[in-house]
C-alpha cells in the first residue's frame, strides 16, 4: 500500500515488506539527512595522516579522544598547509567541515575547508575549564577519597609495556614487600589509543574482586603526551570505580587531572610503590621495637606488683596475723578490768550510801529515842498520850519501853498534870510485874 503523503509530494512510497526501498533510495535518503547538518566545527585528535604523492587531497583519520570513534576527513593540501603545516599524528585539531555520505561506498566522511591545530595555550585553557567543571561536580572532593588498604591482596597496575614506570613500580614494590601480587594491564600511555585502552583496563581490574588497589603509572612527558590522563571520560571512570585508584603520572611537577580525581596522588611511579605497600624491613623493626617495649612494660608491671605484694607482706597484719588477735585480746582484757573496777567502785559507793542512810534512819528512829530512857505512853485505842489531860483516873495505859512494854492503870491525876498509877511489866511484853 502506498503512502499518500509520499505520493502527493512526489517521493517514493513508504517501504514495506511487499514494496521495499531499493538501496539507491536508502542511500539518497541517508545522504539527504546528513546534508541537512551543514557545516560544523569539529574537535578531535589526528590518528593518521595520508598525503598521497601527486594528489592535491589529504586524508586524515580524526578520532574522539574519549571514545573509540573516528571519522575520515578529506581536505585540499592547500587547506592543510595554510592551517597546520606541521601537523603530526596525535595532535589535537579543530576543523571546519561538512559531513558527506558517499552512496557508492556507503561511507561517511567530513570535507574540511579550514583546519586549526590546537596549541599548548589552548590545550591548557581547555584543561583548566574541564578542571573547574569537574571540581564543581565534586570529583575532586577530599571527603569522597577512599583509604588505601594497609596490605593489598593483589595490586592492579595499568601502564605501558616494558616501560620505566612499570619497572619502577614492580621493582620497588617487590623490594619493600616480596610477597606482593600483581595483575598488570599493558596499555598505550599516549596517542589516540591511550584513553580507550586505559578505560578498558580500568574496568577489567575494577571488576576483579581480588584486586584491592589500582595504580595507573606513566613516566614523564610533555603536556601533549600526558593529555590522555586529563581526559574527561577517564576522570569520570576513575571517580566511579569501586576500587581505590592511585595516580602515578610523570614526575612531581606533572599534574594531569587524573591526579585530582584519584584517591591518592603519587609524585612518581617509585613514590606510588612506597605508598601502596609497607616496607617489610621497617615493619619487622617496628614489631621488634614494639616487642621490646611490651617486654619492658610487662616487666615493669610485674616488678611494681611484686613491690606492692612485698609491702603488703611486710605489714604486721600479714607478717604476724596473731598480733591483731593479741591486740584485740589486750583491749578486751583492759575493758573487762575497767568494767570490773567501775562496777566495784559503784558497789562500794552504793554500800557507803546505804550505810549512811541506815545511820540517818537509826538516828531518826523512835527506837533510838527509847534506848536513851524515854517511853511511849498509849491508850488502849493506840493513841499516844501527850498530855495528862488526855487520860482520866482508872484509864488503862500501855507504856512502851526500849525493851518490852508495861501495862498500867491511872490511879490519880494531879492538878499539875502528873499522873500516877499501878503497873505490871514484862521484858518481852508478855509478862507483868507490880509498879
Coordinates of N, CA and C in Angstrom, one line a residue, residues 88-268:
X88 N 51.1 16.5 12.9 CA 51.6 15.2 13.0 C 50.5 14.3 13.7
X89 N 50.7 13.1 13.6 CA 49.7 12.2 14.3 C 49.8 12.4 15.8
X90 N 48.6 12.3 16.4 CA 48.4 12.5 17.8 C 48.1 14.0 18.2
X91 N 48.2 14.9 17.2 CA 47.9 16.3 17.5 C 46.4 16.5 17.7
X92 N 46.0 17.5 18.5 CA 44.6 17.9 18.6 C 44.4 19.0 17.6
X93 N 43.2 18.9 16.9 CA 42.9 19.9 15.8 C 41.4 20.3 16.0
X94 N 41.1 21.5 15.4 CA 39.8 21.9 15.3 C 39.6 22.3 13.8
X95 N 38.6 21.7 13.2 CA 38.4 21.9 11.7 C 37.0 22.2 11.4
X96 N 36.8 23.0 10.3 CA 35.5 23.4 9.8 C 35.2 22.4 8.6
X97 N 34.1 21.6 8.8 CA 33.9 20.6 7.8 C 32.4 20.4 7.6
X98 N 32.1 19.7 6.5 CA 30.7 19.4 6.2 C 30.6 17.8 6.1
X99 N 29.7 17.2 6.8 CA 29.5 15.7 6.6 C 29.0 15.4 5.2
X100 N 29.6 14.4 4.7 CA 29.2 13.9 3.3 C 29.1 12.4 3.3
X101 N 28.0 11.9 2.7 CA 27.8 10.5 2.5 C 28.0 10.1 1.1
X102 N 28.8 9.0 0.9 CA 29.2 8.5 -0.4 C 28.3 7.3 -0.7
X103 N 27.3 7.4 -1.5 CA 26.4 6.3 -1.7 C 27.1 5.1 -2.3
X104 N 28.1 5.4 -3.2 CA 28.7 4.3 -3.9 C 29.5 3.3 -2.9
X105 N 30.1 3.9 -1.9 CA 30.8 3.1 -0.9 C 30.0 2.9 0.4
X106 N 29.0 3.7 0.6 CA 28.2 3.6 1.8 C 29.0 4.1 3.0
X107 N 29.8 5.1 2.8 CA 30.7 5.6 3.9 C 30.4 7.1 4.2
X108 N 30.7 7.5 5.4 CA 30.5 8.8 5.8 C 31.9 9.5 6.1
X109 N 32.1 10.7 5.6 CA 33.3 11.4 5.9 C 33.0 12.9 6.0
X110 N 34.1 13.6 6.4 CA 34.0 15.0 6.5 C 34.8 15.7 5.5
X111 N 34.3 16.7 4.9 CA 35.1 17.5 3.9 C 35.4 18.9 4.6
X112 N 36.7 19.1 4.8 CA 37.1 20.3 5.6 C 37.6 21.4 4.6
X113 N 37.3 22.6 5.0 CA 37.8 23.7 4.2 C 38.7 24.6 5.1
X114 N 38.8 24.3 6.4 CA 39.7 25.0 7.3 C 40.1 24.1 8.5
X115 N 41.3 24.2 8.8 CA 41.9 23.4 9.9 C 42.8 24.3 10.8
X116 N 42.7 24.0 12.2 CA 43.5 24.8 13.1 C 44.1 23.7 14.1
X117 N 45.4 23.8 14.2 CA 46.0 22.9 15.2 C 45.9 23.6 16.6
X118 N 45.4 22.8 17.5 CA 45.3 23.4 18.9 C 46.6 23.5 19.5
X119 N 47.0 24.7 19.9 CA 48.3 25.0 20.5 C 48.3 24.6 22.0
X120 N 49.5 24.8 22.6 CA 49.6 24.4 24.0 C 48.8 25.3 24.9
X121 N 48.7 26.6 24.5 CA 47.9 27.5 25.3 C 46.4 27.2 25.3
X122 N 46.0 26.8 24.1 CA 44.6 26.4 24.0 C 44.3 25.2 24.8
X123 N 45.2 24.2 24.7 CA 45.1 22.9 25.4 C 45.0 23.2 26.9
X124 N 45.9 24.0 27.4 CA 45.9 24.3 28.8 C 44.6 25.1 29.2
X125 N 44.1 25.9 28.4 CA 42.9 26.6 28.7 C 41.7 25.6 28.8
X126 N 41.7 24.7 27.8 CA 40.6 23.7 27.8 C 40.7 22.8 29.1
X127 N 41.9 22.4 29.4 CA 42.1 21.6 30.6 C 41.7 22.4 31.9
X128 N 41.9 23.7 31.9 CA 41.5 24.5 33.1 C 40.0 24.6 33.2
X129 N 39.3 24.7 32.0 CA 37.9 24.7 32.0 C 37.3 23.4 32.5
X130 N 37.9 22.3 32.0 CA 37.4 21.0 32.4 C 37.7 20.8 33.9
X131 N 38.8 21.3 34.4 CA 39.2 21.1 35.8 C 38.1 21.8 36.7
X132 N 37.7 23.0 36.3 CA 36.7 23.7 37.1 C 35.4 23.0 37.0
X133 N 35.0 22.4 35.9 CA 33.8 21.7 35.7 C 33.8 20.5 36.7
X134 N 34.8 19.7 36.6 CA 34.9 18.5 37.4 C 34.9 18.8 38.9
X135 N 35.6 19.9 39.3 CA 35.7 20.3 40.7 C 34.3 20.8 41.1
X136 N 33.6 21.5 40.3 CA 32.2 21.9 40.7 C 31.3 20.7 40.9
X137 N 31.5 19.6 40.2 CA 30.7 18.4 40.3 C 31.1 17.6 41.5
X138 N 32.2 17.9 42.2 CA 32.6 17.2 43.3 C 33.5 16.0 43.1
X139 N 34.1 15.9 41.9 CA 35.0 14.8 41.6 C 36.3 14.9 42.3
X140 N 36.7 16.1 42.8 CA 38.0 16.3 43.5 C 37.8 16.4 45.0
X141 N 36.6 16.2 45.5 CA 36.3 16.4 46.9 C 37.1 15.4 47.8
X142 N 37.8 16.0 48.8 CA 38.6 15.2 49.6 C 37.8 14.1 50.4
X143 N 36.6 14.5 50.9 CA 35.9 13.6 51.7 C 35.4 12.3 51.0
X144 N 35.4 12.3 49.7 CA 35.0 11.1 48.9 C 36.2 10.2 48.6
X145 N 37.4 10.6 48.9 CA 38.5 9.8 48.6 C 38.6 8.6 49.6
X146 N 38.9 7.4 49.1 CA 38.9 6.2 49.9 C 40.3 5.9 50.4
X147 N 40.4 5.3 51.6 CA 41.7 5.0 52.2 C 42.2 3.7 51.5
X148 N 43.5 3.7 51.2 CA 44.1 2.5 50.7 C 44.2 1.4 51.7
X149 N 44.1 0.2 51.3 CA 44.3 -0.9 52.3 C 45.8 -0.9 52.8
X150 N 46.0 -1.3 54.1 CA 47.3 -1.4 54.6 C 48.2 -2.4 53.8
X151 N 47.7 -3.5 53.5 CA 48.4 -4.5 52.8 C 47.5 -5.2 51.8
X152 N 47.5 -4.7 50.5 CA 46.6 -5.2 49.5 C 46.9 -6.6 49.1
X153 N 45.8 -7.4 48.9 CA 46.0 -8.8 48.5 C 46.6 -8.9 47.1
X154 N 46.1 -8.1 46.2 CA 46.6 -8.0 44.8 C 46.5 -6.6 44.3
X155 N 47.6 -6.2 43.6 CA 47.7 -4.8 43.1 C 47.5 -4.8 41.6
X156 N 46.5 -4.0 41.2 CA 46.3 -3.8 39.7 C 47.2 -2.7 39.2
X157 N 47.9 -2.9 38.1 CA 48.8 -2.0 37.5 C 48.5 -1.7 36.1
X158 N 48.1 -0.5 35.7 CA 47.9 -0.1 34.4 C 49.0 0.8 33.9
X159 N 49.8 0.3 32.9 CA 51.0 1.1 32.5 C 51.4 0.6 31.1
X160 N 52.3 1.2 30.5 CA 52.9 0.8 29.2 C 53.7 -0.4 29.4
X161 N 53.8 -1.2 28.3 CA 54.6 -2.4 28.3 C 56.1 -2.1 28.2
X162 N 56.9 -2.8 29.2 CA 58.3 -2.6 29.2 C 58.8 -1.2 29.3
X163 N 58.1 -0.4 30.1 CA 58.4 1.0 30.4 C 59.1 1.1 31.7
X164 N 59.8 2.3 31.8 CA 60.5 2.5 33.1 C 59.5 2.6 34.3
X165 N 58.3 3.1 34.0 CA 57.3 3.3 35.0 C 56.9 1.9 35.6
X166 N 56.7 0.9 34.6 CA 56.4 -0.4 35.1 C 57.5 -1.0 35.9
X167 N 58.7 -0.9 35.5 CA 59.9 -1.5 36.2 C 60.0 -0.8 37.6
X168 N 59.8 0.5 37.6 CA 59.9 1.2 38.9 C 58.9 0.7 39.9
X169 N 57.6 0.5 39.5 CA 56.6 0.1 40.4 C 56.8 -1.3 40.8
X170 N 57.1 -2.2 39.9 CA 57.2 -3.6 40.2 C 58.5 -3.9 41.1
X171 N 59.6 -3.2 40.7 CA 60.8 -3.5 41.4 C 60.7 -2.9 42.9
X172 N 60.2 -1.7 43.0 CA 60.2 -1.1 44.3 C 59.1 -1.8 45.2
X173 N 58.0 -2.2 44.7 CA 57.1 -2.9 45.5 C 57.6 -4.3 46.0
X174 N 58.2 -5.0 45.1 CA 58.8 -6.3 45.4 C 60.0 -6.1 46.4
X175 N 60.7 -5.0 46.3 CA 61.8 -4.8 47.3 C 61.2 -4.5 48.7
X176 N 60.1 -3.8 48.7 CA 59.5 -3.4 50.0 C 58.7 -4.6 50.6
X177 N 58.0 -5.3 49.7 CA 57.1 -6.4 50.2 C 57.2 -7.6 49.2
X178 N 58.2 -8.5 49.4 CA 58.4 -9.5 48.3 C 57.2 -10.4 48.0
X179 N 56.3 -10.5 48.9 CA 55.1 -11.4 48.6 C 54.0 -10.6 47.9
X180 N 54.2 -9.4 47.4 CA 53.2 -8.7 46.8 C 52.8 -9.3 45.4
X181 N 51.5 -9.3 45.1 CA 51.0 -10.0 43.9 C 50.4 -8.9 43.0
X182 N 50.7 -9.0 41.7 CA 50.3 -8.0 40.7 C 49.4 -8.6 39.7
X183 N 48.5 -7.8 39.1 CA 47.8 -8.1 37.9 C 48.1 -6.8 37.0
X184 N 48.9 -7.0 36.0 CA 49.3 -5.9 35.1 C 48.5 -5.9 33.8
X185 N 48.1 -4.7 33.5 CA 47.4 -4.5 32.2 C 48.2 -3.5 31.4
X186 N 48.8 -4.0 30.3 CA 49.6 -3.1 29.4 C 48.7 -2.4 28.4
X187 N 48.9 -1.1 28.4 CA 48.1 -0.2 27.5 C 49.0 0.8 26.9
X188 N 48.5 1.5 25.9 CA 49.1 2.7 25.3 C 49.0 3.8 26.3
X189 N 50.1 4.5 26.6 CA 50.0 5.6 27.5 C 50.1 7.0 26.9
X190 N 50.1 7.0 25.6 CA 50.0 8.3 24.9 C 49.5 8.0 23.5
X191 N 49.0 9.0 22.8 CA 48.5 8.8 21.5 C 47.0 8.6 21.5
X192 N 46.4 8.4 20.3 CA 44.9 8.3 20.1 C 44.3 7.1 20.8
X193 N 45.1 6.0 21.0 CA 44.5 4.8 21.5 C 44.7 4.7 23.0
X194 N 45.3 5.6 23.6 CA 45.6 5.5 25.1 C 44.3 5.5 25.9
X195 N 43.4 6.5 25.7 CA 42.2 6.6 26.6 C 41.3 5.3 26.5
X196 N 41.0 4.9 25.3 CA 40.1 3.7 25.3 C 40.8 2.5 25.9
X197 N 42.1 2.3 25.7 CA 42.7 1.1 26.3 C 42.8 1.3 27.9
X198 N 43.1 2.4 28.3 CA 43.1 2.6 29.8 C 41.7 2.4 30.4
X199 N 40.7 2.9 29.8 CA 39.3 2.7 30.3 C 39.0 1.3 30.3
X200 N 39.3 0.5 29.3 CA 39.0 -0.9 29.3 C 39.8 -1.6 30.4
X201 N 41.1 -1.3 30.5 CA 41.9 -2.0 31.6 C 41.3 -1.6 33.0
X202 N 40.9 -0.4 33.2 CA 40.4 0.1 34.4 C 39.1 -0.7 34.8
X203 N 38.3 -1.0 33.8 CA 37.0 -1.7 34.0 C 37.3 -3.2 34.4
X204 N 38.3 -3.7 33.7 CA 38.7 -5.1 33.9 C 39.2 -5.3 35.4
X205 N 40.1 -4.4 35.7 CA 40.7 -4.5 37.1 C 39.7 -4.2 38.2
X206 N 38.8 -3.2 37.9 CA 37.8 -2.8 38.9 C 36.8 -4.0 39.1
X207 N 36.5 -4.7 38.1 CA 35.6 -5.9 38.2 C 36.2 -7.1 38.9
X208 N 37.6 -7.1 39.0 CA 38.3 -8.2 39.6 C 38.2 -8.1 41.2
X209 N 37.5 -9.0 41.8 CA 37.3 -8.9 43.3 C 38.6 -9.1 44.1
X210 N 39.6 -9.7 43.4 CA 40.9 -9.9 44.2 C 41.8 -8.7 44.2
X211 N 41.5 -7.7 43.3 CA 42.3 -6.5 43.2 C 41.8 -5.5 44.3
X212 N 42.8 -5.1 45.2 CA 42.4 -4.2 46.3 C 42.8 -2.7 46.0
X213 N 43.7 -2.5 45.0 CA 44.1 -1.2 44.7 C 44.6 -1.2 43.2
X214 N 44.3 -0.1 42.5 CA 44.7 0.0 41.1 C 45.7 1.2 41.0
X215 N 46.8 1.0 40.3 CA 47.8 2.0 40.1 C 47.9 2.3 38.6
X216 N 47.7 3.6 38.2 CA 47.9 4.0 36.8 C 49.2 4.8 36.8
X217 N 50.2 4.2 36.0 CA 51.5 4.7 36.1 C 52.0 5.1 34.7
X218 N 52.8 6.1 34.6 CA 53.4 6.5 33.3 C 54.6 7.4 33.7
X219 N 55.6 7.4 32.9 CA 56.8 8.2 33.1 C 56.5 9.7 32.7
X220 N 57.5 10.5 32.8 CA 57.3 11.9 32.4 C 57.1 12.1 30.9
X221 N 56.7 13.4 30.6 CA 56.5 13.7 29.2 C 55.9 15.1 29.0
X222 N 55.7 15.5 27.8 CA 55.2 16.8 27.6 C 53.7 16.9 27.9
X223 N 53.2 18.1 27.8 CA 51.7 18.3 28.1 C 50.9 17.5 27.1
X224 N 51.3 17.5 25.9 CA 50.6 16.7 24.9 C 50.7 15.2 25.1
X225 N 51.8 14.7 25.6 CA 52.0 13.3 25.9 C 51.1 12.9 27.0
X226 N 50.9 13.8 28.0 CA 50.1 13.4 29.2 C 48.6 13.8 29.0
X227 N 48.2 14.2 27.9 CA 46.8 14.6 27.7 C 45.8 13.4 27.9
X228 N 46.1 12.2 27.6 CA 45.1 11.1 27.9 C 44.8 11.0 29.4
X229 N 45.7 11.4 30.3 CA 45.4 11.3 31.7 C 44.6 12.5 32.2
X230 N 44.3 13.5 31.3 CA 43.4 14.6 31.7 C 42.1 14.4 30.9
X231 N 41.8 13.3 30.4 CA 40.6 13.1 29.6 C 39.4 13.0 30.5
X232 N 38.3 13.6 30.1 CA 37.1 13.7 31.0 C 36.5 12.3 31.2
X233 N 36.5 11.5 30.2 CA 35.9 10.2 30.4 C 36.7 9.3 31.3
X234 N 38.0 9.4 31.3 CA 38.9 8.7 32.2 C 38.7 9.2 33.6
X235 N 38.6 10.5 33.8 CA 38.4 11.1 35.1 C 37.1 10.6 35.7
X236 N 36.0 10.6 34.9 CA 34.8 10.1 35.5 C 34.8 8.6 35.8
X237 N 35.5 7.8 34.9 CA 35.6 6.4 35.2 C 36.3 6.1 36.5
X238 N 37.4 6.8 36.7 CA 38.1 6.7 38.0 C 37.3 7.1 39.2
X239 N 36.5 8.1 39.0 CA 35.6 8.6 40.1 C 34.6 7.5 40.5
X240 N 34.1 6.8 39.4 CA 33.0 5.8 39.6 C 33.6 4.5 40.0
X241 N 34.9 4.3 40.0 CA 35.4 2.9 40.3 C 35.2 2.6 41.8
X242 N 34.9 1.3 42.1 CA 34.7 0.9 43.4 C 36.1 0.6 44.1
X243 N 37.1 0.4 43.3 CA 38.5 0.1 43.9 C 39.3 1.4 44.0
X244 N 40.0 1.6 45.1 CA 40.8 2.8 45.2 C 41.8 2.9 44.1
X245 N 42.0 4.1 43.6 CA 42.9 4.3 42.4 C 44.1 5.2 42.8
X246 N 45.3 4.8 42.5 CA 46.5 5.7 42.7 C 47.0 6.2 41.4
X247 N 47.2 7.5 41.3 CA 47.7 8.1 40.1 C 49.2 8.4 40.3
X248 N 50.0 7.8 39.3 CA 51.4 7.9 39.4 C 51.9 8.3 38.0
X249 N 51.6 9.5 37.6 CA 51.8 10.0 36.2 C 52.9 11.0 36.2
X250 N 54.0 10.7 35.4 CA 55.1 11.7 35.2 C 55.9 11.9 36.4
X251 N 56.4 13.1 36.6 CA 57.2 13.5 37.7 C 56.4 14.5 38.6
X252 N 57.1 15.0 39.6 CA 56.4 15.8 40.6 C 55.7 17.0 40.0
X253 N 56.3 17.7 39.1 CA 55.6 18.9 38.5 C 54.4 18.6 37.6
X254 N 54.4 17.4 37.1 CA 53.3 17.0 36.2 C 52.0 16.7 37.0
X255 N 50.9 17.4 36.7 CA 49.7 17.3 37.4 C 48.5 17.2 36.4
X256 N 48.3 16.0 35.8 CA 47.1 15.8 35.0 C 45.9 15.8 35.9
X257 N 44.7 15.9 35.2 CA 43.5 15.9 36.0 C 43.3 14.6 36.8
X258 N 43.9 13.6 36.3 CA 43.7 12.3 37.0 C 44.2 12.4 38.4
X259 N 45.3 13.2 38.6 CA 45.8 13.3 40.0 C 44.8 13.9 41.0
X260 N 43.9 14.7 40.5 CA 42.9 15.3 41.4 C 41.8 14.4 41.7
X261 N 41.5 13.5 40.7 CA 40.3 12.6 40.9 C 40.7 11.3 41.7
X262 N 41.9 10.9 41.5 CA 42.4 9.6 42.1 C 42.3 9.7 43.6
X263 N 42.2 8.6 44.3 CA 42.1 8.5 45.7 C 43.5 8.9 46.4
X264 N 44.6 8.7 45.6 CA 45.9 9.0 46.1 C 46.7 9.5 44.9
X265 N 47.4 10.6 45.1 CA 48.3 11.1 44.1 C 49.7 10.8 44.5
X266 N 50.5 10.1 43.7 CA 51.9 9.8 43.9 C 52.7 10.7 43.0
X267 N 53.8 11.2 43.5 CA 54.6 12.2 42.6 C 55.3 11.4 41.5
X268 N 55.7 10.2 41.7 CA 56.3 9.4 40.7 C 55.9 7.9 40.8

